[in-house]
PDB file of C-alpha atoms in Angstrom:
ATOM      1  CA  GLN S  18     -20.046 -56.305  81.176  1.00  0.00           C
ATOM      2  CA  VAL S  19     -21.809 -52.971  81.532  1.00  0.00           C
ATOM      3  CA  GLN S  20     -25.443 -51.985  81.110  1.00  0.00           C
ATOM      4  CA  LEU S  21     -26.293 -48.529  79.822  1.00  0.00           C
ATOM      5  CA  VAL S  22     -29.497 -46.526  80.214  1.00  0.00           C
ATOM      6  CA  GLU S  23     -30.006 -43.221  78.420  1.00  0.00           C
ATOM      7  CA  SER S  24     -32.367 -40.449  79.455  1.00  0.00           C
ATOM      8  CA  GLY S  25     -33.023 -36.807  78.699  1.00  0.00           C
ATOM      9  CA  GLY S  26     -34.342 -36.957  75.168  1.00  0.00           C
ATOM     10  CA  GLY S  27     -37.448 -35.117  74.074  1.00  0.00           C
ATOM     11  CA  LEU S  28     -38.981 -32.535  71.779  1.00  0.00           C
ATOM     12  CA  VAL S  29     -37.315 -29.149  71.523  1.00  0.00           C
ATOM     13  CA  GLN S  30     -37.529 -26.198  69.174  1.00  0.00           C
ATOM     14  CA  ALA S  31     -34.660 -25.290  66.900  1.00  0.00           C
ATOM     15  CA  GLY S  32     -32.080 -23.276  68.794  1.00  0.00           C
ATOM     16  CA  GLY S  33     -32.922 -24.978  72.059  1.00  0.00           C
ATOM     17  CA  SER S  34     -30.879 -27.250  74.286  1.00  0.00           C
ATOM     18  CA  LEU S  35     -31.081 -30.727  75.749  1.00  0.00           C
ATOM     19  CA  ARG S  36     -28.849 -32.662  78.099  1.00  0.00           C
ATOM     20  CA  LEU S  37     -28.658 -36.402  77.620  1.00  0.00           C
ATOM     21  CA  SER S  38     -27.480 -38.684  80.399  1.00  0.00           C
ATOM     22  CA  CYS S  39     -26.302 -42.263  80.287  1.00  0.00           C
ATOM     23  CA  ALA S  40     -26.122 -44.219  83.515  1.00  0.00           C
ATOM     24  CA  ALA S  41     -23.909 -47.286  83.608  1.00  0.00           C
ATOM     25  CA  SER S  42     -24.171 -50.275  85.896  1.00  0.00           C
ATOM     26  CA  GLY S  43     -21.275 -51.967  87.606  1.00  0.00           C
ATOM     27  CA  ARG S  44     -18.044 -50.889  89.217  1.00  0.00           C
ATOM     28  CA  THR S  45     -15.903 -50.845  86.083  1.00  0.00           C
ATOM     29  CA  PHE S  46     -17.284 -47.724  84.402  1.00  0.00           C
ATOM     30  CA  SER S  47     -13.933 -45.948  84.479  1.00  0.00           C
ATOM     31  CA  THR S  48     -12.353 -48.756  82.441  1.00  0.00           C
ATOM     32  CA  TYR S  49     -14.521 -47.897  79.433  1.00  0.00           C
ATOM     33  CA  ALA S  50     -14.210 -45.088  76.954  1.00  0.00           C
ATOM     34  CA  MET S  51     -17.669 -43.792  76.169  1.00  0.00           C
ATOM     35  CA  GLY S  52     -19.377 -42.485  73.095  1.00  0.00           C
ATOM     36  CA  TRP S  53     -22.622 -41.017  71.862  1.00  0.00           C
ATOM     37  CA  PHE S  54     -24.031 -42.030  68.495  1.00  0.00           C
ATOM     38  CA  ARG S  55     -27.198 -41.119  66.682  1.00  0.00           C
ATOM     39  CA  GLN S  56     -29.365 -42.754  64.073  1.00  0.00           C
ATOM     40  CA  ALA S  57     -31.979 -41.011  61.978  1.00  0.00           C
ATOM     41  CA  PRO S  58     -34.711 -43.015  60.228  1.00  0.00           C
ATOM     42  CA  GLY S  59     -33.350 -44.869  57.230  1.00  0.00           C
ATOM     43  CA  LYS S  60     -29.775 -43.874  57.957  1.00  0.00           C
ATOM     44  CA  GLU S  61     -26.791 -45.561  59.517  1.00  0.00           C
ATOM     45  CA  ARG S  62     -25.759 -45.038  63.118  1.00  0.00           C
ATOM     46  CA  LYS S  63     -23.118 -42.317  63.293  1.00  0.00           C
ATOM     47  CA  PHE S  64     -20.570 -41.184  65.825  1.00  0.00           C
ATOM     48  CA  VAL S  65     -21.406 -37.898  67.556  1.00  0.00           C
ATOM     49  CA  ALA S  66     -18.955 -37.556  70.452  1.00  0.00           C
ATOM     50  CA  GLY S  67     -16.578 -39.636  72.536  1.00  0.00           C
ATOM     51  CA  ILE S  68     -14.647 -39.327  75.763  1.00  0.00           C
ATOM     52  CA  SER S  69     -11.646 -41.150  77.169  1.00  0.00           C
ATOM     53  CA  ARG S  70     -11.681 -43.191  80.369  1.00  0.00           C
ATOM     54  CA  SER S  71     -10.433 -40.356  82.533  1.00  0.00           C
ATOM     55  CA  GLY S  72     -12.411 -37.698  80.719  1.00  0.00           C
ATOM     56  CA  GLY S  73      -9.240 -35.919  79.737  1.00  0.00           C
ATOM     57  CA  ASN S  74      -9.757 -36.340  75.995  1.00  0.00           C
ATOM     58  CA  THR S  75     -12.895 -35.653  74.021  1.00  0.00           C
ATOM     59  CA  TYR S  76     -13.725 -36.184  70.379  1.00  0.00           C
ATOM     60  CA  TYR S  77     -16.495 -34.782  68.207  1.00  0.00           C
ATOM     61  CA  ALA S  78     -17.995 -35.286  64.810  1.00  0.00           C
ATOM     62  CA  ASP S  79     -17.854 -32.154  62.675  1.00  0.00           C
ATOM     63  CA  SER S  80     -21.617 -31.800  63.026  1.00  0.00           C
ATOM     64  CA  ALA S  81     -21.275 -31.596  66.825  1.00  0.00           C
ATOM     65  CA  LYS S  82     -18.240 -29.366  67.198  1.00  0.00           C
ATOM     66  CA  GLY S  83     -18.974 -26.080  68.904  1.00  0.00           C
ATOM     67  CA  ARG S  84     -22.532 -27.093  69.830  1.00  0.00           C
ATOM     68  CA  PHE S  85     -22.278 -30.347  71.796  1.00  0.00           C
ATOM     69  CA  THR S  86     -20.202 -31.154  74.858  1.00  0.00           C
ATOM     70  CA  ILE S  87     -19.523 -34.635  76.186  1.00  0.00           C
ATOM     71  CA  SER S  88     -18.508 -35.149  79.796  1.00  0.00           C
ATOM     72  CA  ARG S  89     -18.418 -37.919  82.362  1.00  0.00           C
ATOM     73  CA  ASP S  90     -18.563 -38.354  86.099  1.00  0.00           C
ATOM     74  CA  ASN S  91     -16.848 -41.607  87.035  1.00  0.00           C
ATOM     75  CA  ALA S  92     -18.022 -41.316  90.635  1.00  0.00           C
ATOM     76  CA  LYS S  93     -21.618 -41.382  89.395  1.00  0.00           C
ATOM     77  CA  ASN S  94     -21.047 -43.879  86.564  1.00  0.00           C
ATOM     78  CA  THR S  95     -22.616 -41.397  84.170  1.00  0.00           C
ATOM     79  CA  VAL S  96     -21.747 -39.801  80.856  1.00  0.00           C
ATOM     80  CA  TYR S  97     -23.495 -36.708  79.541  1.00  0.00           C
ATOM     81  CA  LEU S  98     -24.085 -35.009  76.229  1.00  0.00           C
ATOM     82  CA  GLN S  99     -24.983 -31.339  76.436  1.00  0.00           C
ATOM     83  CA  MET S 100     -26.536 -30.267  73.157  1.00  0.00           C
ATOM     84  CA  ASN S 101     -26.972 -26.569  72.392  1.00  0.00           C
ATOM     85  CA  SER S 102     -28.169 -24.669  69.340  1.00  0.00           C
ATOM     86  CA  LEU S 103     -30.102 -27.702  68.182  1.00  0.00           C
ATOM     87  CA  LYS S 104     -31.141 -27.993  64.556  1.00  0.00           C
ATOM     88  CA  PRO S 105     -33.882 -30.050  62.894  1.00  0.00           C
ATOM     89  CA  GLU S 106     -31.156 -32.217  61.345  1.00  0.00           C
ATOM     90  CA  ASP S 107     -30.112 -33.274  64.847  1.00  0.00           C
ATOM     91  CA  THR S 108     -33.354 -35.243  65.079  1.00  0.00           C
ATOM     92  CA  ALA S 109     -32.485 -38.899  65.718  1.00  0.00           C
ATOM     93  CA  VAL S 110     -32.373 -41.643  68.279  1.00  0.00           C
ATOM     94  CA  TYR S 111     -29.283 -41.050  70.416  1.00  0.00           C
ATOM     95  CA  TYR S 112     -27.379 -44.007  71.778  1.00  0.00           C
ATOM     96  CA  CYS S 113     -24.792 -44.245  74.497  1.00  0.00           C
ATOM     97  CA  ALA S 114     -22.027 -46.813  73.997  1.00  0.00           C
ATOM     98  CA  ALA S 115     -19.017 -48.192  75.835  1.00  0.00           C
ATOM     99  CA  THR S 116     -15.753 -49.573  74.547  1.00  0.00           C
ATOM    100  CA  ARG S 117     -12.716 -51.196  76.122  1.00  0.00           C
ATOM    101  CA  GLY S 118     -10.782 -50.512  72.971  1.00  0.00           C
ATOM    102  CA  THR S 119      -8.424 -47.689  72.214  1.00  0.00           C
ATOM    103  CA  VAL S 120     -10.360 -46.097  69.367  1.00  0.00           C
ATOM    104  CA  VAL S 121     -12.961 -43.666  70.645  1.00  0.00           C
ATOM    105  CA  ALA S 122     -13.852 -41.564  67.592  1.00  0.00           C
ATOM    106  CA  GLY S 123     -14.675 -44.553  65.456  1.00  0.00           C
ATOM    107  CA  PRO S 124     -17.626 -46.304  63.864  1.00  0.00           C
ATOM    108  CA  SER S 125     -20.200 -48.203  65.870  1.00  0.00           C
ATOM    109  CA  THR S 126     -18.363 -51.483  65.298  1.00  0.00           C
ATOM    110  CA  PHE S 127     -15.604 -50.292  67.644  1.00  0.00           C
ATOM    111  CA  TYR S 128     -18.021 -50.221  70.575  1.00  0.00           C
ATOM    112  CA  ASP S 129     -18.975 -53.212  72.689  1.00  0.00           C
ATOM    113  CA  TYR S 130     -22.033 -52.225  74.733  1.00  0.00           C
ATOM    114  CA  TRP S 131     -25.060 -50.117  73.875  1.00  0.00           C
ATOM    115  CA  GLY S 132     -27.995 -48.497  75.568  1.00  0.00           C
ATOM    116  CA  GLN S 133     -31.540 -48.684  74.255  1.00  0.00           C
ATOM    117  CA  GLY S 134     -31.505 -45.151  72.861  1.00  0.00           C
ATOM    118  CA  THR S 135     -33.416 -41.968  73.549  1.00  0.00           C
ATOM    119  CA  GLN S 136     -35.365 -39.979  70.952  1.00  0.00           C
ATOM    120  CA  VAL S 137     -34.409 -36.382  70.253  1.00  0.00           C
ATOM    121  CA  THR S 138     -36.748 -34.399  68.031  1.00  0.00           C
ATOM    122  CA  VAL S 139     -35.970 -30.836  66.991  1.00  0.00           C
ATOM    123  CA  SER S 140     -38.817 -28.885  65.440  1.00  0.00           C
ATOM    124  CA  SER S 141     -38.271 -26.018  63.030  1.00  0.00           C
TER     125      SER S 141
END
């Protein structure tokens, strides 16, 4: 089992940047593929970005391509989401998730463990 704690959310103006972090507990972090999801009020939780166990493969939703970058540091048990050129429509609660499965760029049901979420608000 792994416990996940997100940080780095906040209020930013459109065009700005934020870097989210997700710290994982335990010594098995490298055995999990990791993902970032987001959920806006009244909407379903959606995949944003994912990264393989080694970090060698990354996956992005179309809305994140070219603006967001996912990375991980297995020595620090941490996964990151660098978000640039933020837009008001990026406003949501962002969740970090871990999976032992083989599908990374999938719906939330493919993931086994979740953090509590961190709010990102982008003002226009």
